[in-house]
Short mmCIF file of C-alpha atoms and ligand atoms in Angstrom, two decimals:
data_model
loop_
_atom_site.label_atom_id
_atom_site.label_comp_id
_atom_site.label_asym_id
_atom_site.label_seq_id
_atom_site.Cartn_x
_atom_site.Cartn_y
_atom_site.Cartn_z
CA UNK C 1 70.39 1.74 -8.01
CA UNK C 2 70.38 -0.05 -11.46
CA UNK C 3 66.91 0.23 -13.22
CA UNK C 4 65.51 -3.29 -12.84
CA UNK C 5 63.46 -3.11 -15.98
CA UNK C 6 66.76 -3.73 -17.48
CA UNK C 7 67.55 -6.51 -15.35
CA UNK C 8 64.24 -8.65 -16.16
CA UNK C 9 62.96 -10.27 -19.74
CA UNK C 10 60.03 -10.89 -18.42
CA UNK C 11 56.80 -8.15 -17.14
CA UNK C 12 57.64 -6.10 -14.65
CA UNK C 13 55.21 -3.27 -13.49
CA UNK C 14 56.01 -0.33 -11.50
CA UNK C 15 53.39 0.80 -8.59
CA UNK C 16 51.27 -2.47 -8.87
CA UNK C 17 47.71 -2.43 -6.79
CA UNK C 18 48.00 -5.46 -4.82
CA UNK C 19 44.13 -6.12 -3.94
CA UNK C 20 42.88 -7.46 -7.52
CA UNK C 21 45.98 -10.02 -6.99
CA UNK C 22 44.54 -11.16 -3.77
CA UNK C 23 41.22 -13.05 -3.52
CA UNK C 24 40.35 -10.25 -0.34
CA UNK C 25 40.94 -7.75 -2.52
CA UNK C 26 42.51 -5.78 -0.44
CA UNK C 27 46.26 -4.12 -0.71
CA UNK C 28 47.90 -0.92 -1.62
CA UNK C 29 50.61 -0.75 -4.73
CA UNK C 30 53.63 -2.88 -4.83
CA UNK C 31 56.50 -0.48 -5.82
CA UNK C 32 57.30 -3.51 -8.59
CA UNK C 33 55.46 -6.79 -9.51
CA UNK C 34 57.51 -9.56 -11.82
CA UNK C 35 55.97 -12.00 -13.49
CA UNK C 36 59.95 -13.86 -14.59
CA UNK C 37 59.75 -15.73 -17.94
CA UNK C 38 61.52 -18.37 -16.86
CA UNK C 39 63.95 -19.63 -13.76
CA UNK C 40 66.92 -17.91 -15.00
CA UNK C 41 64.53 -14.59 -15.89
CA UNK C 42 63.69 -14.88 -12.13
CA UNK C 43 67.34 -15.61 -10.87
CA UNK C 44 68.35 -12.52 -12.30
CA UNK C 45 66.01 -10.39 -10.69
CA UNK C 46 66.35 -11.90 -7.53
CA UNK C 47 69.96 -11.03 -7.45
CA UNK C 48 69.28 -7.81 -8.35
CA UNK C 49 66.99 -7.61 -5.62
CA UNK C 50 69.16 -8.96 -3.32
CA UNK C 51 72.53 -6.75 -4.75
CA UNK C 52 69.85 -3.44 -4.19
CA UNK C 53 68.75 -4.37 -0.79
CA UNK C 54 65.08 -4.38 -2.47
CA UNK C 55 62.71 -6.78 0.21
CA UNK C 56 60.80 -9.23 -1.62
CA UNK C 57 58.61 -11.78 -1.66
CA UNK C 58 56.81 -14.70 -3.83
CA UNK C 59 53.06 -14.51 -4.41
CA UNK C 60 50.49 -17.17 -5.63
CA UNK C 61 47.32 -16.87 -5.91
CA UNK C 62 47.06 -14.32 -3.32
CA UNK C 63 44.20 -16.80 -1.28
CA UNK C 64 45.69 -16.64 2.34
CA UNK C 65 47.48 -13.13 1.97
CA UNK C 66 46.63 -9.81 3.78
CA UNK C 67 48.51 -7.14 2.29
CA UNK C 68 48.92 -3.71 4.02
CA UNK C 69 46.46 -0.37 2.63
CA UNK C 70 49.66 1.71 1.96
CA UNK C 71 51.37 -0.92 0.01
CA UNK C 72 54.87 -2.89 -0.54
CA UNK C 73 58.03 -0.77 -0.72
CA UNK C 74 59.67 -3.67 -2.54
CA UNK C 75 59.40 -6.41 -5.43
CA UNK C 76 56.23 -8.75 -5.50
CA UNK C 77 57.38 -11.79 -7.56
CA UNK C 78 54.66 -14.13 -9.57
CA UNK C 79 55.50 -17.78 -10.82
CA UNK C 80 52.79 -17.79 -13.16
CA UNK C 81 54.80 -17.94 -16.35
CA UNK C 82 58.16 -19.28 -15.55
CA UNK C 83 56.60 -22.33 -13.56
CA UNK C 84 53.19 -23.54 -14.52
CA UNK C 85 53.99 -26.81 -15.98
CA UNK C 86 52.25 -30.02 -14.64
CA UNK C 87 53.92 -33.55 -15.93
CA UNK C 88 53.13 -36.72 -15.15
CA UNK C 89 54.94 -40.16 -15.11
CA UNK C 90 52.34 -42.51 -13.90
CA UNK C 91 51.54 -41.90 -10.16
CA UNK C 92 54.47 -39.46 -10.28
CA UNK C 93 53.86 -35.99 -10.50
CA UNK C 94 56.28 -33.20 -11.19
CA UNK C 95 54.65 -29.62 -10.36
CA UNK C 96 55.61 -25.99 -11.08
CA UNK C 97 55.59 -23.87 -7.99
CA UNK C 98 53.24 -21.75 -10.40
CA UNK C 99 50.67 -23.53 -11.70
CA UNK C 100 47.08 -23.49 -10.27
CA UNK C 101 46.00 -26.13 -7.87
CA UNK C 102 42.58 -26.81 -9.45
CA UNK C 103 44.27 -27.64 -12.90
CA UNK C 104 46.70 -29.98 -11.26
CA UNK C 105 43.39 -31.47 -9.34
CA UNK C 106 41.23 -31.78 -12.41
CA UNK C 107 44.37 -33.12 -14.50
CA UNK C 108 45.01 -35.84 -12.13
CA UNK C 109 41.10 -36.54 -11.87
CA UNK C 110 41.63 -37.38 -15.74
CA UNK C 111 44.37 -39.54 -15.46
CA UNK C 112 42.84 -41.65 -12.78
CA UNK C 113 45.82 -40.59 -10.26
CA UNK C 114 44.30 -40.08 -6.78
CA UNK C 115 45.66 -38.27 -3.26
CA UNK C 116 44.68 -34.83 -3.88
CA UNK C 117 41.42 -34.89 -3.49
CA UNK C 118 41.67 -33.39 0.25
CA UNK C 119 42.59 -30.10 -1.48
CA UNK C 120 39.63 -29.26 -3.76
CA UNK C 121 37.90 -26.34 -3.66
CA UNK C 122 41.31 -24.61 -1.75
CA UNK C 123 42.24 -22.06 -4.19
CA UNK C 124 45.85 -20.60 -4.85
CA UNK C 125 49.57 -22.33 -6.47
CA UNK C 126 51.13 -25.13 -5.85
CA UNK C 127 54.08 -22.82 -4.30
CA UNK C 128 51.29 -21.40 -1.80
CA UNK C 129 49.97 -24.75 -0.90
CA UNK C 130 53.78 -26.13 -0.66
CA UNK C 131 53.88 -23.03 1.32
CA UNK C 132 50.99 -23.59 3.84
CA UNK C 133 51.11 -26.88 3.43
CA UNK C 134 47.71 -26.35 2.53
CA UNK C 135 44.34 -29.08 3.34
CA UNK C 136 42.13 -30.27 5.37
CA UNK C 137 41.21 -32.56 8.01
CA UNK C 138 41.24 -35.24 5.07
CA UNK C 139 44.62 -34.73 4.38
CA UNK C 140 47.76 -31.96 3.52
CA UNK C 141 49.92 -31.42 0.51
CA UNK C 142 52.43 -32.67 3.11
CA UNK C 143 51.49 -36.10 2.41
CA UNK C 144 52.47 -36.72 -0.89
CA UNK C 145 55.65 -34.30 -1.17
CA UNK C 146 58.86 -36.11 -2.22
CA UNK C 147 60.65 -32.91 -2.96
CA UNK C 148 60.90 -29.41 -3.51
CA UNK C 149 63.08 -27.30 -5.52
CA UNK C 150 63.75 -24.00 -3.97
CA UNK C 151 65.88 -21.16 -5.47
CA UNK C 152 68.04 -19.24 -2.70
CA UNK C 153 68.80 -15.62 -2.58
CA UNK C 154 72.68 -16.74 -3.81
CA UNK C 155 71.16 -18.03 -7.04
CA UNK C 156 71.59 -21.76 -6.13
CA UNK C 157 68.96 -24.22 -6.34
CA UNK C 158 68.45 -26.69 -3.87
CA UNK C 159 66.46 -30.39 -3.62
CA UNK C 160 64.42 -29.91 -0.05
CA UNK C 161 63.07 -33.37 1.24
CA UNK C 162 59.79 -33.22 3.04
CA UNK C 163 61.87 -33.65 5.86
CA UNK C 164 63.88 -30.69 4.98
CA UNK C 165 60.97 -28.77 4.93
CA UNK C 166 59.52 -29.52 8.21
CA UNK C 167 55.87 -29.63 7.61
CA UNK C 168 53.86 -29.05 10.32
CA UNK C 169 50.23 -27.31 11.03
CA UNK C 170 49.50 -24.95 7.84
CA UNK C 171 53.18 -24.09 8.07
CA UNK C 172 56.67 -25.16 6.51
CA UNK C 173 60.32 -23.73 6.25
CA UNK C 174 59.48 -21.73 3.07
CA UNK C 175 57.41 -19.74 5.37
CA UNK C 176 60.60 -19.12 7.12
CA UNK C 177 63.31 -19.07 5.19
CA UNK C 178 64.00 -16.19 2.30
CA UNK C 179 63.53 -18.97 -0.61
CA UNK C 180 61.22 -19.36 -3.31
CA UNK C 181 60.14 -22.75 -4.28
CA UNK C 182 60.23 -23.64 -8.19
CA UNK C 183 58.84 -27.11 -8.30
CA UNK C 184 57.59 -30.31 -6.62
CA UNK C 185 57.60 -33.63 -7.05
CA UNK C 186 54.57 -35.45 -5.69
CA UNK C 187 53.96 -39.60 -5.58
CA UNK C 188 50.52 -40.41 -6.02
CA UNK C 189 48.75 -43.46 -6.59
CA UNK C 190 46.37 -45.22 -8.98
CA UNK C 191 42.47 -44.52 -8.72
CA UNK C 192 39.46 -45.08 -10.73
CA UNK C 193 38.94 -41.68 -12.34
CA UNK C 194 35.25 -41.83 -12.03
CA UNK C 195 35.24 -42.09 -8.28
CA UNK C 196 37.71 -39.48 -7.76
CA UNK C 197 35.01 -36.96 -10.40
CA UNK C 198 32.91 -38.28 -7.97
CA UNK C 199 34.83 -37.39 -4.76
CA UNK C 200 36.18 -33.35 -6.46
CA UNK C 201 32.25 -32.74 -6.46
CA UNK C 202 30.78 -33.34 -3.46
CA UNK C 203 33.64 -31.79 -1.74
CA UNK C 204 33.39 -28.93 -3.58
CA UNK C 205 29.31 -29.13 -3.59
CA UNK C 206 29.83 -29.27 0.31
CA UNK C 207 32.27 -26.08 0.67
CA UNK C 208 29.47 -24.27 -1.20
CA UNK C 209 27.42 -24.89 0.99
CA UNK C 210 29.16 -23.99 4.19
CA UNK C 211 31.70 -21.26 2.95
CA UNK C 212 30.75 -17.50 2.04
CA UNK C 213 32.19 -17.83 -1.75
CA UNK C 214 30.11 -15.20 -3.03
CA UNK C 215 32.21 -12.28 -1.15
CA UNK C 216 36.19 -11.88 -1.39
CA UNK C 217 37.84 -13.62 1.32
CA UNK C 218 40.97 -15.52 2.43
CA UNK C 219 39.67 -18.62 3.70
CA UNK C 220 40.28 -19.29 7.28
CA UNK C 221 41.67 -16.41 9.26
CA UNK C 222 42.57 -18.55 12.15
CA UNK C 223 44.34 -21.89 12.71
CA UNK C 224 42.45 -24.25 14.57
CA UNK C 225 43.48 -24.74 17.99
CA UNK C 226 44.57 -28.46 19.03
CA UNK C 227 41.46 -30.28 19.88
CA UNK C 228 38.79 -27.67 18.84
CA UNK C 229 37.63 -25.54 15.86
CA UNK C 230 38.17 -21.69 15.86
CA UNK C 231 34.77 -21.16 14.14
CA UNK C 232 32.93 -22.93 16.92
CA UNK C 233 35.09 -20.86 19.17
CA UNK C 234 34.57 -17.13 17.65
CA UNK C 235 30.81 -18.27 17.14
CA UNK C 236 30.67 -19.21 20.91
CA UNK C 237 32.19 -15.57 21.75
CA UNK C 238 29.29 -13.89 20.07
CA UNK C 239 31.35 -12.46 17.25
CA UNK C 240 29.52 -14.20 14.22
CA UNK C 241 28.46 -10.61 11.83
CA UNK C 242 30.82 -8.46 13.67
CA UNK C 243 31.55 -5.56 11.13
CA UNK C 244 34.54 -3.32 11.08
CA UNK C 245 33.96 -0.51 8.03
CA UNK C 246 33.38 -3.57 5.14
CA UNK C 247 35.41 -6.14 6.40
CA UNK C 248 32.55 -9.17 8.15
CA UNK C 249 33.11 -11.86 10.62
CA UNK C 250 30.89 -14.22 7.93
CA UNK C 251 27.64 -15.13 9.18
CA UNK C 252 27.87 -18.22 7.39
CA UNK C 253 31.31 -19.07 9.07
CA UNK C 254 32.69 -17.17 11.91
CA UNK C 255 36.26 -18.36 10.52
CA UNK C 256 36.10 -16.65 7.55
CA UNK C 257 35.99 -12.39 6.92
CA UNK C 258 34.29 -11.25 4.12
CA UNK C 259 34.82 -8.10 1.77
CA UNK C 260 31.52 -6.67 1.49
CA UNK C 261 32.52 -3.85 -0.44
CA UNK C 262 35.92 -1.66 0.03
CA UNK C 263 36.77 -3.15 3.43
CA UNK C 264 40.96 -1.84 4.00
CA UNK C 265 43.80 -3.90 5.37
CA UNK C 266 43.30 -1.85 8.80
CA UNK C 267 39.50 -2.78 9.37
CA UNK C 268 39.90 -6.23 8.76
CA UNK C 269 42.95 -6.40 11.51
CA UNK C 270 40.59 -4.37 13.71
CA UNK C 271 38.08 -7.48 13.35
CA UNK C 272 40.76 -10.38 14.18
CA UNK C 273 42.31 -7.81 17.31
CA UNK C 274 38.44 -7.48 18.55
CA UNK C 275 37.87 -11.42 17.52
CA UNK C 276 41.23 -12.59 19.66
CA UNK C 277 40.19 -10.03 22.71
CA UNK C 278 36.43 -11.82 23.19
CA UNK C 279 37.55 -15.60 22.12
CA UNK C 280 40.68 -15.23 24.38
CA UNK C 281 38.17 -13.25 27.49
CA UNK C 282 35.18 -15.77 27.14
CA UNK C 283 37.01 -18.88 26.28
CA UNK C 284 40.91 -18.32 27.26
CA UNK C 285 42.07 -19.58 24.28
CA UNK C 286 44.19 -17.49 21.81
CA UNK C 287 43.86 -17.57 18.21
CA UNK C 288 46.76 -17.98 16.09
CA UNK C 289 46.40 -16.59 12.60
CA UNK C 290 46.30 -18.64 9.59
CA UNK C 291 46.01 -15.84 6.88
CA UNK C 292 49.62 -14.52 6.19
CA UNK C 293 50.29 -10.50 6.07
CA UNK C 294 52.52 -9.73 3.51
CA UNK C 295 55.60 -7.87 6.09
CA UNK C 296 55.90 -11.23 7.99
CA UNK C 297 54.26 -12.69 11.13
CA UNK C 298 56.34 -10.65 13.47
CA UNK C 299 54.71 -7.11 11.78
CA UNK C 300 51.65 -8.67 12.47
CA UNK C 301 51.50 -9.60 15.61
CA UNK C 302 52.80 -5.67 16.30
CA UNK C 303 50.12 -4.63 14.59
CA UNK C 304 47.42 -7.10 15.63
CA UNK C 305 48.88 -6.18 19.56
CA UNK C 306 48.39 -2.47 19.05
CA UNK C 307 44.53 -2.57 18.06
CA UNK C 308 44.00 -4.92 20.75
CA UNK C 309 44.98 -2.43 23.02
CA UNK C 310 41.75 -0.51 21.47
CA UNK C 311 39.52 -3.44 22.81
CA UNK C 312 37.22 -2.54 25.26
CA UNK C 313 35.42 -5.10 27.57
CA UNK C 314 32.48 -4.99 25.25
CA UNK C 315 34.69 -5.93 22.59
CA UNK C 316 34.34 -2.67 20.78
CA UNK C 317 37.23 -1.08 19.52
CA UNK C 318 37.74 2.32 21.75
CA UNK C 319 40.79 3.32 21.04
CA UNK C 320 42.60 4.64 17.27
CA UNK C 321 44.24 0.88 16.79
CA UNK C 322 46.57 0.65 14.09
C1 LIG S 401 37.70 -20.10 -0.39
C2 LIG S 401 39.08 -20.45 0.20
C3 LIG S 401 39.13 -21.40 0.83
C4 LIG S 401 40.41 -21.96 1.43
N1 LIG S 401 40.48 -23.37 2.22
C5 LIG S 401 41.24 -23.55 2.24
C6 LIG S 401 41.73 -25.40 3.13
O1 LIG S 401 40.59 -25.57 3.22
N2 LIG S 401 42.90 -25.38 3.53
C7 LIG S 401 43.58 -24.06 3.39
O2 LIG S 401 45.06 -25.07 3.73
N3 LIG S 401 44.10 -23.38 2.81
C8 LIG S 401 42.73 -22.71 2.44
N4 LIG S 401 42.50 -21.23 1.89
C9 LIG S 401 43.62 -20.57 1.87
C10 LIG S 401 44.56 -20.80 0.87
O3 LIG S 401 43.89 -21.13 -0.38
C11 LIG S 401 45.75 -21.75 0.97
O4 LIG S 401 46.45 -21.13 2.16
C12 LIG S 401 46.63 -21.56 -0.64
O5 LIG S 401 47.33 -22.62 -0.81
C13 LIG S 401 47.55 -20.22 -0.72
O6 LIG S 401 47.73 -19.89 -2.28
P1 LIG S 401 48.15 -19.15 -2.66
O7 LIG S 401 48.73 -19.30 -4.08
O8 LIG S 401 46.96 -18.49 -2.90
O9 LIG S 401 49.58 -18.36 -1.91
P2 LIG S 401 49.52 -17.16 -1.77
O10 LIG S 401 48.50 -16.41 -0.77
O11 LIG S 401 49.75 -16.31 -3.05
O12 LIG S 401 50.77 -16.87 -0.68
C14 LIG S 401 50.75 -17.55 1.06
C15 LIG S 401 51.80 -17.69 1.33
O13 LIG S 401 52.77 -18.48 0.57
C16 LIG S 401 54.07 -17.92 0.31
N5 LIG S 401 54.31 -18.19 -1.09
C17 LIG S 401 53.64 -18.54 -2.00
N6 LIG S 401 54.14 -19.07 -3.41
C18 LIG S 401 55.33 -19.37 -2.97
C19 LIG S 401 56.34 -19.69 -3.62
N7 LIG S 401 56.63 -20.05 -4.81
N8 LIG S 401 57.78 -20.14 -2.60
C20 LIG S 401 57.61 -19.65 -1.64
N9 LIG S 401 56.40 -19.06 -0.74
C21 LIG S 401 55.63 -19.16 -1.51
C22 LIG S 401 53.52 -16.80 -0.01
O14 LIG S 401 54.75 -15.74 -0.04
C23 LIG S 401 52.30 -16.28 1.07
O15 LIG S 401 53.45 -16.17 2.51
C24 LIG S 401 41.27 -21.34 1.46
C25 LIG S 401 41.17 -19.60 0.67
C26 LIG S 401 39.94 -19.34 0.45
C27 LIG S 401 40.25 -18.07 -0.51
#
């Protein structure tokens, strides 16, 4: 195998613990963690991974990610240096996938450019927000996306329209296709800077009151089922406050799992399996994960399924699981 350190100009770390790269603070080491200098550097390391059949995944700020305790035998790529640019042209915005969403919102507010306020308090990068179609009941990023430049493993760059991206509720094609979002073109509108600032502050205040932000977490664990709220179902099934080791269903918000210290991925998965079994039993609704498992959705379902087999009628895990 060619030494990847000879391929990349940017920072490439071996055996990099993933926990500090996620907001849940969970996850063993990635075999390689790369921060390419620019798009050419990214293209070079991606070509190397493709050539050497090394699995790879882009990461933003890890605010929606659950990483395995055993780590990841592959390459994790961050765009924080290659594409963190933010350029306004009136109400049109070109933004790199590695830019922090909070910075984009702050710059837009200062310029009196409105349209992103619904994303106030959503942690993460622009790339992560695009992949997740991040948003709230008041709006999602898809509604302002004109186009996204994506890098294919072949090294080709394509421009995908909002239609190409097939946005849905907390999903789009960036989750299913093996591509990396490089940048996005967003169309916003003119607004009043003071009014935008007030709106942002009110939204952030509300989050501080209603979300358990003092503990590491990954936001909502489950998607809201049509016409209902996952938090309401979890609470009504009596799961609020349940614990597995240091992983806890937050007493303040039942759709959050918080890490009270040294929680492991397996503890989070066990808690998710117990919750899903109990909610199904009590309400008939099957919850669908919103959180992304680093190894992909099929691997997550397989892992959850194994834990679910060990869950008794009392909602307690009796089998070994995992
Ligand atoms: C306290 C808290 C509150 C939250 N509130 C909300 C909320 O209100 N609404 C909401 O929608 N989400 C919310 N989230 C979840 C999370 O912040 C969003 O999903 C966010 O958009 C993820 O961005 P990220 O950069 O952290 O992505 P990551 O967690 O790093 O990655 C998420 C997914 O995106 C992929 N990805 C990342 N970058 C790229 C790229 N450049 N190209 C292709 N794929 C990429 C990753 O591979 C992964 O599959 C919350 C999280 C927390 C911790």
